[in-house]
Structures are given as structure tokens and as C-alpha cells.
mmCIF file of C-alpha atoms in Angstrom:
data_model
loop_
_atom_site.group_PDB
_atom_site.id
_atom_site.type_symbol
_atom_site.label_atom_id
_atom_site.label_comp_id
_atom_site.label_asym_id
_atom_site.label_seq_id
_atom_site.Cartn_x
_atom_site.Cartn_y
_atom_site.Cartn_z
ATOM 1 C CA UNK A 1 -20.159 -206.975 -23.497
ATOM 2 C CA UNK A 2 -21.477 -207.818 -27.052
ATOM 3 C CA UNK A 3 -22.129 -204.421 -28.398
ATOM 4 C CA UNK A 4 -23.283 -204.527 -31.700
ATOM 5 C CA UNK A 5 -20.478 -202.441 -33.998
ATOM 6 C CA UNK A 6 -21.904 -202.478 -37.193
ATOM 7 C CA UNK A 7 -23.156 -198.496 -36.387
ATOM 8 C CA UNK A 8 -19.529 -197.824 -36.106
ATOM 9 C CA UNK A 9 -19.571 -198.970 -39.981
ATOM 10 C CA UNK A 10 -22.761 -198.663 -41.604
ATOM 11 C CA UNK A 11 -23.438 -200.596 -44.700
ATOM 12 C CA UNK A 12 -22.226 -198.337 -47.736
ATOM 13 C CA UNK A 13 -24.606 -198.318 -50.549
ATOM 14 C CA UNK A 14 -23.535 -199.708 -54.279
ATOM 15 C CA UNK A 15 -20.626 -197.380 -55.517
ATOM 16 C CA UNK A 16 -20.156 -195.126 -52.250
ATOM 17 C CA UNK A 17 -16.338 -194.424 -51.253
ATOM 18 C CA UNK A 18 -15.704 -196.044 -47.475
ATOM 19 C CA UNK A 19 -14.712 -193.071 -45.065
ATOM 20 C CA UNK A 20 -10.848 -192.664 -45.515
ATOM 21 C CA UNK A 21 -10.728 -194.335 -48.987
ATOM 22 C CA UNK A 22 -9.476 -191.975 -51.623
ATOM 23 C CA UNK A 23 -11.808 -191.184 -54.297
ATOM 24 C CA UNK A 24 -11.735 -193.359 -57.796
ATOM 25 C CA UNK A 25 -10.163 -191.071 -60.414
ATOM 26 C CA UNK A 26 -12.826 -189.713 -63.326
ATOM 27 C CA UNK A 27 -12.515 -191.710 -66.523
ATOM 28 C CA UNK A 28 -10.732 -189.710 -68.445
ATOM 29 C CA UNK A 29 -13.552 -187.884 -71.466
ATOM 30 C CA UNK A 30 -12.766 -188.751 -74.661
ATOM 31 C CA UNK A 31 -11.944 -185.630 -77.208
ATOM 32 C CA UNK A 32 -13.452 -186.069 -80.746
ATOM 33 C CA UNK A 33 -11.602 -183.999 -83.261
ATOM 34 C CA UNK A 34 -12.833 -183.771 -86.520
ATOM 35 C CA UNK A 35 -11.038 -184.809 -89.604
ATOM 36 C CA UNK A 36 -9.535 -181.692 -90.538
ATOM 37 C CA UNK A 37 -8.206 -183.038 -93.974
ATOM 38 C CA UNK A 38 -11.025 -182.484 -96.253
ATOM 39 C CA UNK A 39 -10.935 -178.634 -95.215
ATOM 40 C CA UNK A 40 -7.281 -178.208 -96.096
ATOM 41 C CA UNK A 41 -7.715 -180.253 -99.147
ATOM 42 C CA UNK A 42 -10.876 -178.128 -100.269
ATOM 43 C CA UNK A 43 -9.115 -174.783 -99.646
ATOM 44 C CA UNK A 44 -6.159 -176.157 -101.667
ATOM 45 C CA UNK A 45 -8.068 -177.216 -104.247
ATOM 46 C CA UNK A 46 -10.133 -173.936 -105.177
ATOM 47 C CA UNK A 47 -7.400 -171.848 -104.580
ATOM 48 C CA UNK A 48 -5.370 -173.873 -107.001
ATOM 49 C CA UNK A 49 -8.223 -174.500 -109.527
ATOM 50 C CA UNK A 50 -8.965 -170.663 -110.381
ATOM 51 C CA UNK A 51 -4.692 -169.633 -110.084
ATOM 52 C CA UNK A 52 -4.186 -172.251 -112.423
ATOM 53 C CA UNK A 53 -7.026 -170.814 -114.865
ATOM 54 C CA UNK A 54 -5.133 -167.937 -114.499
ATOM 55 C CA UNK A 55 -1.813 -169.622 -115.428
ATOM 56 C CA UNK A 56 -3.300 -171.320 -118.342
ATOM 57 C CA UNK A 57 -4.370 -168.055 -120.180
ATOM 58 C CA UNK A 58 -8.005 -168.867 -120.215
ATOM 59 C CA UNK A 59 -8.678 -166.016 -118.385
ATOM 60 C CA UNK A 60 -7.758 -163.098 -119.763
ATOM 61 C CA UNK A 61 -9.472 -160.178 -117.424
ATOM 62 C CA UNK A 62 -6.654 -157.672 -116.107
ATOM 63 C CA UNK A 63 -8.248 -158.133 -112.896
ATOM 64 C CA UNK A 64 -8.745 -161.792 -113.230
ATOM 65 C CA UNK A 65 -5.628 -162.205 -110.158
ATOM 66 C CA UNK A 66 -8.291 -160.274 -107.595
ATOM 67 C CA UNK A 67 -10.479 -163.445 -106.703
ATOM 68 C CA UNK A 68 -7.032 -165.728 -106.497
ATOM 69 C CA UNK A 69 -5.528 -163.193 -104.041
ATOM 70 C CA UNK A 70 -8.867 -163.441 -101.602
ATOM 71 C CA UNK A 71 -8.841 -167.268 -101.807
ATOM 72 C CA UNK A 72 -5.224 -167.190 -101.212
ATOM 73 C CA UNK A 73 -5.458 -165.151 -97.947
ATOM 74 C CA UNK A 74 -8.853 -166.650 -96.353
ATOM 75 C CA UNK A 75 -9.338 -170.182 -97.936
ATOM 76 C CA UNK A 76 -5.765 -171.423 -99.258
ATOM 77 C CA UNK A 77 -4.184 -169.647 -96.081
ATOM 78 C CA UNK A 78 -6.144 -169.259 -93.314
ATOM 79 C CA UNK A 79 -8.192 -172.570 -93.604
ATOM 80 C CA UNK A 80 -5.501 -174.533 -94.366
ATOM 81 C CA UNK A 81 -3.478 -173.409 -91.926
ATOM 82 C CA UNK A 82 -6.353 -174.138 -89.106
ATOM 83 C CA UNK A 83 -6.612 -177.923 -90.450
ATOM 84 C CA UNK A 84 -2.740 -177.991 -90.606
ATOM 85 C CA UNK A 85 -2.913 -177.358 -86.560
ATOM 86 C CA UNK A 86 -5.299 -179.950 -86.086
ATOM 87 C CA UNK A 87 -3.216 -182.637 -87.547
ATOM 88 C CA UNK A 88 -0.238 -181.361 -85.137
ATOM 89 C CA UNK A 89 -3.081 -182.157 -82.372
ATOM 90 C CA UNK A 90 -3.982 -185.394 -83.937
ATOM 91 C CA UNK A 91 -0.573 -186.643 -84.221
ATOM 92 C CA UNK A 92 -0.579 -186.623 -88.313
ATOM 93 C CA UNK A 93 3.138 -185.470 -88.912
ATOM 94 C CA UNK A 94 2.291 -185.623 -92.995
ATOM 95 C CA UNK A 95 -0.782 -183.347 -92.610
ATOM 96 C CA UNK A 96 0.486 -181.460 -90.270
ATOM 97 C CA UNK A 97 3.709 -180.564 -92.189
ATOM 98 C CA UNK A 98 1.427 -180.385 -95.809
ATOM 99 C CA UNK A 99 -1.389 -178.109 -94.821
ATOM 100 C CA UNK A 100 0.827 -175.723 -92.820
ATOM 101 C CA UNK A 101 3.276 -175.512 -95.347
ATOM 102 C CA UNK A 102 0.839 -175.003 -98.455
ATOM 103 C CA UNK A 103 -0.894 -172.397 -96.102
ATOM 104 C CA UNK A 104 2.289 -170.540 -95.779
ATOM 105 C CA UNK A 105 3.042 -171.010 -99.444
ATOM 106 C CA UNK A 106 -0.735 -169.293 -100.256
ATOM 107 C CA UNK A 107 -0.111 -166.785 -97.332
ATOM 108 C CA UNK A 108 2.928 -166.110 -98.866
ATOM 109 C CA UNK A 109 1.758 -165.876 -102.728
ATOM 110 C CA UNK A 110 -0.964 -163.321 -101.389
ATOM 111 C CA UNK A 111 1.856 -160.983 -100.284
ATOM 112 C CA UNK A 112 4.469 -161.501 -103.166
ATOM 113 C CA UNK A 113 1.758 -161.148 -105.871
ATOM 114 C CA UNK A 114 0.511 -157.537 -105.872
ATOM 115 C CA UNK A 115 4.232 -156.421 -104.440
ATOM 116 C CA UNK A 116 5.770 -157.796 -108.029
ATOM 117 C CA UNK A 117 3.347 -156.136 -110.070
ATOM 118 C CA UNK A 118 4.196 -152.992 -108.558
ATOM 119 C CA UNK A 119 8.243 -153.366 -108.213
ATOM 120 C CA UNK A 120 8.976 -154.911 -111.823
ATOM 121 C CA UNK A 121 10.824 -157.974 -113.012
ATOM 122 C CA UNK A 122 11.644 -160.534 -110.841
ATOM 123 C CA UNK A 123 11.128 -163.498 -113.176
ATOM 124 C CA UNK A 124 14.368 -165.225 -111.837
ATOM 125 C CA UNK A 125 13.826 -165.002 -108.279
ATOM 126 C CA UNK A 126 9.775 -166.323 -108.556
ATOM 127 C CA UNK A 127 11.560 -169.091 -110.518
ATOM 128 C CA UNK A 128 13.914 -170.109 -107.473
ATOM 129 C CA UNK A 129 10.744 -169.496 -105.307
ATOM 130 C CA UNK A 130 8.569 -172.076 -107.529
ATOM 131 C CA UNK A 131 11.436 -174.418 -107.499
ATOM 132 C CA UNK A 132 12.059 -174.982 -104.037
ATOM 133 C CA UNK A 133 7.994 -175.538 -103.506
ATOM 134 C CA UNK A 134 8.859 -177.978 -106.444
ATOM 135 C CA UNK A 135 11.502 -180.030 -104.127
ATOM 136 C CA UNK A 136 9.631 -180.052 -101.149
ATOM 137 C CA UNK A 137 6.318 -181.098 -102.405
ATOM 138 C CA UNK A 138 8.583 -183.787 -104.363
ATOM 139 C CA UNK A 139 10.164 -185.279 -100.689
ATOM 140 C CA UNK A 140 6.577 -185.061 -99.636
ATOM 141 C CA UNK A 141 5.054 -187.275 -102.462
ATOM 142 C CA UNK A 142 7.472 -190.176 -100.541
ATOM 143 C CA UNK A 143 5.313 -189.055 -97.938
ATOM 144 C CA UNK A 144 2.226 -189.424 -99.763
ATOM 145 C CA UNK A 145 2.836 -192.923 -100.974
ATOM 146 C CA UNK A 146 1.552 -194.089 -97.429
ATOM 147 C CA UNK A 147 -1.541 -192.186 -97.586
ATOM 148 C CA UNK A 148 -4.425 -193.027 -100.566
ATOM 149 C CA UNK A 149 -4.448 -192.795 -104.130
ATOM 150 C CA UNK A 150 -6.260 -189.681 -104.430
ATOM 151 C CA UNK A 151 -3.545 -188.023 -102.303
ATOM 152 C CA UNK A 152 -0.906 -189.255 -104.071
ATOM 153 C CA UNK A 153 -2.083 -187.895 -107.278
ATOM 154 C CA UNK A 154 -2.680 -184.961 -105.583
ATOM 155 C CA UNK A 155 1.155 -184.865 -104.854
ATOM 156 C CA UNK A 156 2.518 -185.767 -108.074
ATOM 157 C CA UNK A 157 0.578 -183.566 -110.191
ATOM 158 C CA UNK A 158 1.684 -180.729 -107.991
ATOM 159 C CA UNK A 159 5.124 -181.341 -108.223
ATOM 160 C CA UNK A 160 4.761 -181.287 -112.293
ATOM 161 C CA UNK A 161 2.865 -177.806 -111.750
ATOM 162 C CA UNK A 162 5.735 -176.306 -109.624
ATOM 163 C CA UNK A 163 8.368 -177.634 -111.669
ATOM 164 C CA UNK A 164 6.997 -176.377 -115.033
ATOM 165 C CA UNK A 165 5.781 -172.858 -113.514
ATOM 166 C CA UNK A 166 9.555 -172.807 -112.230
ATOM 167 C CA UNK A 167 10.590 -173.249 -115.713
ATOM 168 C CA UNK A 168 8.137 -170.924 -117.286
ATOM 169 C CA UNK A 169 9.461 -168.401 -114.674
ATOM 170 C CA UNK A 170 12.731 -168.434 -115.192
ATOM 171 C CA UNK A 171 12.106 -168.522 -119.235
ATOM 172 C CA UNK A 172 10.222 -164.934 -118.712
ATOM 173 C CA UNK A 173 7.126 -165.342 -116.477
ATOM 174 C CA UNK A 174 3.506 -165.094 -117.693
ATOM 175 C CA UNK A 175 2.686 -165.682 -120.748
ATOM 176 C CA UNK A 176 5.021 -168.226 -121.635
ATOM 177 C CA UNK A 177 4.449 -171.868 -122.678
ATOM 178 C CA UNK A 178 5.905 -173.829 -119.551
ATOM 179 C CA UNK A 179 3.709 -171.436 -117.324
ATOM 180 C CA UNK A 180 0.263 -172.320 -119.726
ATOM 181 C CA UNK A 181 1.651 -176.000 -119.326
ATOM 182 C CA UNK A 182 2.185 -175.696 -115.082
ATOM 183 C CA UNK A 183 -1.353 -173.954 -115.054
ATOM 184 C CA UNK A 184 -3.240 -177.055 -117.145
ATOM 185 C CA UNK A 185 -1.419 -179.443 -114.874
ATOM 186 C CA UNK A 186 -2.275 -177.213 -111.939
ATOM 187 C CA UNK A 187 -6.219 -177.555 -113.168
ATOM 188 C CA UNK A 188 -5.590 -181.482 -112.837
ATOM 189 C CA UNK A 189 -3.673 -180.976 -109.025
ATOM 190 C CA UNK A 190 -6.898 -178.919 -108.362
ATOM 191 C CA UNK A 191 -9.247 -181.465 -108.941
ATOM 192 C CA UNK A 192 -7.466 -184.319 -107.699
ATOM 193 C CA UNK A 193 -7.742 -182.647 -104.199
ATOM 194 C CA UNK A 194 -11.256 -181.348 -104.957
ATOM 195 C CA UNK A 195 -11.718 -185.375 -105.266
ATOM 196 C CA UNK A 196 -9.885 -186.649 -102.148
ATOM 197 C CA UNK A 197 -11.641 -183.775 -100.072
ATOM 198 C CA UNK A 198 -15.299 -184.919 -101.518
ATOM 199 C CA UNK A 199 -14.404 -188.374 -100.626
ATOM 200 C CA UNK A 200 -13.247 -187.801 -96.866
ATOM 201 C CA UNK A 201 -16.539 -185.756 -96.634
ATOM 202 C CA UNK A 202 -18.997 -187.896 -97.935
ATOM 203 C CA UNK A 203 -17.490 -191.314 -97.166
ATOM 204 C CA UNK A 204 -17.400 -190.652 -93.338
ATOM 205 C CA UNK A 205 -20.945 -189.238 -93.221
ATOM 206 C CA UNK A 206 -22.234 -192.598 -95.374
ATOM 207 C CA UNK A 207 -20.199 -194.459 -93.299
ATOM 208 C CA UNK A 208 -18.706 -196.337 -96.311
ATOM 209 C CA UNK A 209 -16.841 -195.965 -99.573
ATOM 210 C CA UNK A 210 -19.216 -194.346 -101.726
ATOM 211 C CA UNK A 211 -15.896 -192.717 -103.519
ATOM 212 C CA UNK A 212 -12.971 -194.995 -103.897
ATOM 213 C CA UNK A 213 -9.881 -193.764 -102.547
ATOM 214 C CA UNK A 214 -7.789 -197.050 -103.511
ATOM 215 C CA UNK A 215 -5.206 -198.383 -101.801
ATOM 216 C CA UNK A 216 -1.406 -197.971 -101.977
ATOM 217 C CA UNK A 217 0.690 -200.876 -102.120
ATOM 218 C CA UNK A 218 2.190 -201.189 -98.418
ATOM 219 C CA UNK A 219 0.428 -198.949 -96.748
ATOM 220 C CA UNK A 220 -0.370 -199.422 -93.597
ATOM 221 C CA UNK A 221 -3.948 -201.027 -92.674
ATOM 222 C CA UNK A 222 -5.985 -200.027 -89.943
ATOM 223 C CA UNK A 223 -6.042 -203.175 -88.069
ATOM 224 C CA UNK A 224 -2.109 -202.644 -88.075
ATOM 225 C CA UNK A 225 -2.011 -199.059 -86.805
ATOM 226 C CA UNK A 226 -0.574 -198.448 -83.109
ATOM 227 C CA UNK A 227 -1.721 -194.997 -81.569
ATOM 228 C CA UNK A 228 -1.203 -193.603 -84.726
ATOM 229 C CA UNK A 229 -4.312 -191.922 -86.753
ATOM 230 C CA UNK A 230 -3.474 -192.040 -90.157
ATOM 231 C CA UNK A 231 -5.640 -189.243 -92.248
ATOM 232 C CA UNK A 232 -6.004 -189.033 -95.976
ATOM 233 C CA UNK A 233 -3.534 -185.707 -95.809
#
């Protein structure tokens, strides 16, 4: 008896899964994470600029530190901390270390500054505090050699800023000539960070290099990166 057995195994429409066969795994959805570097750089830039203007003694208002404290908490602190956490997610060790660390610097400054004003003299302790940050920034500068010229400029200038501020603090603190020199280097640092932030935003939106960032000799090119998304901080 030649019964047509095709009814036991009906033809499957294209793309259908045969009975008993395991369903194919769904393709993983690509997760899109915006580049957090421009945010972190912008928060660092504005907070640094305003504090540095105070350090140069150009702004002589007695309450001029209050806007700095607000920025230190919310923009240089919390916004930069969020940028650092996103850099961890993207696998950028340099960016994560830099942003989270400098966020912690601004948060600690927000906590320390008003208490020092009430507690009294602590210029040697603050000198050690600033010297420690100068050392940290100096070795991060070595990492910045593999990022971009604006970011390298930020770290070189910031190392000098911390160094001069530390010397000024050891010599007596606010009003000392070295503190004012550190303030001027801080202004340059903030401007460089703002440029790096602007380049990250504008170049990404336009899809081309509107604001050039240059290239550091020996930097890994995009074609040579393997599973490593190197970002401009």
C-alpha cells in the first residue's frame, strides 16, 4: 500500500522551525552607549576654570567660592562620576580611572573647602593633598600619550597646576604667588578640556573632523584596535 506519507510531515513555510528542532537563538541586540568623554571633560573644564579664576585672585568677591562649590558637587563631581561609570561599561580603563578619580577630587573639594574656612589653618595638609593629586595626574599623563593631543595637553597642564598649587599651599596658601601661577595654569587646563569636549561633540555630530584633535606618535589607529574602544579620555 503506497500511502502518501507527506501529510505526516507537511512542507514547512520558509523560516519555520521543523517539529522537534530547537529554535535558533535570537541574535544579540547591539547596545548603543553614547561616548561619555565629552560630558566628563565639560564638567571638569567649567569647574576647573571657575576655581582657577578664584586662585589667580582675579575674582576678589568674598563669596566667590560658592558657585565653585556648586559646580564641584553637581558638574565636576556627580556628572563626571557618571561619565566614569559609563567608561567602565565601555571597557575604557583610562577614561574610567580619570573621570571617577577627578569626580572624587571635586567631591572631596566640595566637602573640604568650607570646613577648612571654619576650622582654621591647614596649608601643609592641603599641600600634601594637592601634591598627591599632582603625582596621580603625572602618571595618568603617560596614559594620555595614547589618547589625543588635546587630552594630553589637559593632563600636562593639570600636572603643573596641581604642582604649583601644592607649592603655594606649603608656602601659606591663598594669595601666594605660586597659588596664582597655579591658577593661570588651571585656566589653560580648563580651556584645553573644553576644547577636547567640544571636539568630541561636534566631530561626532558632523561625522568628520571639524575641530582637529591631532594624533600622538605611536597611538593605536582605529584599524589596529581589537575589541577595544579607545575614546578621547
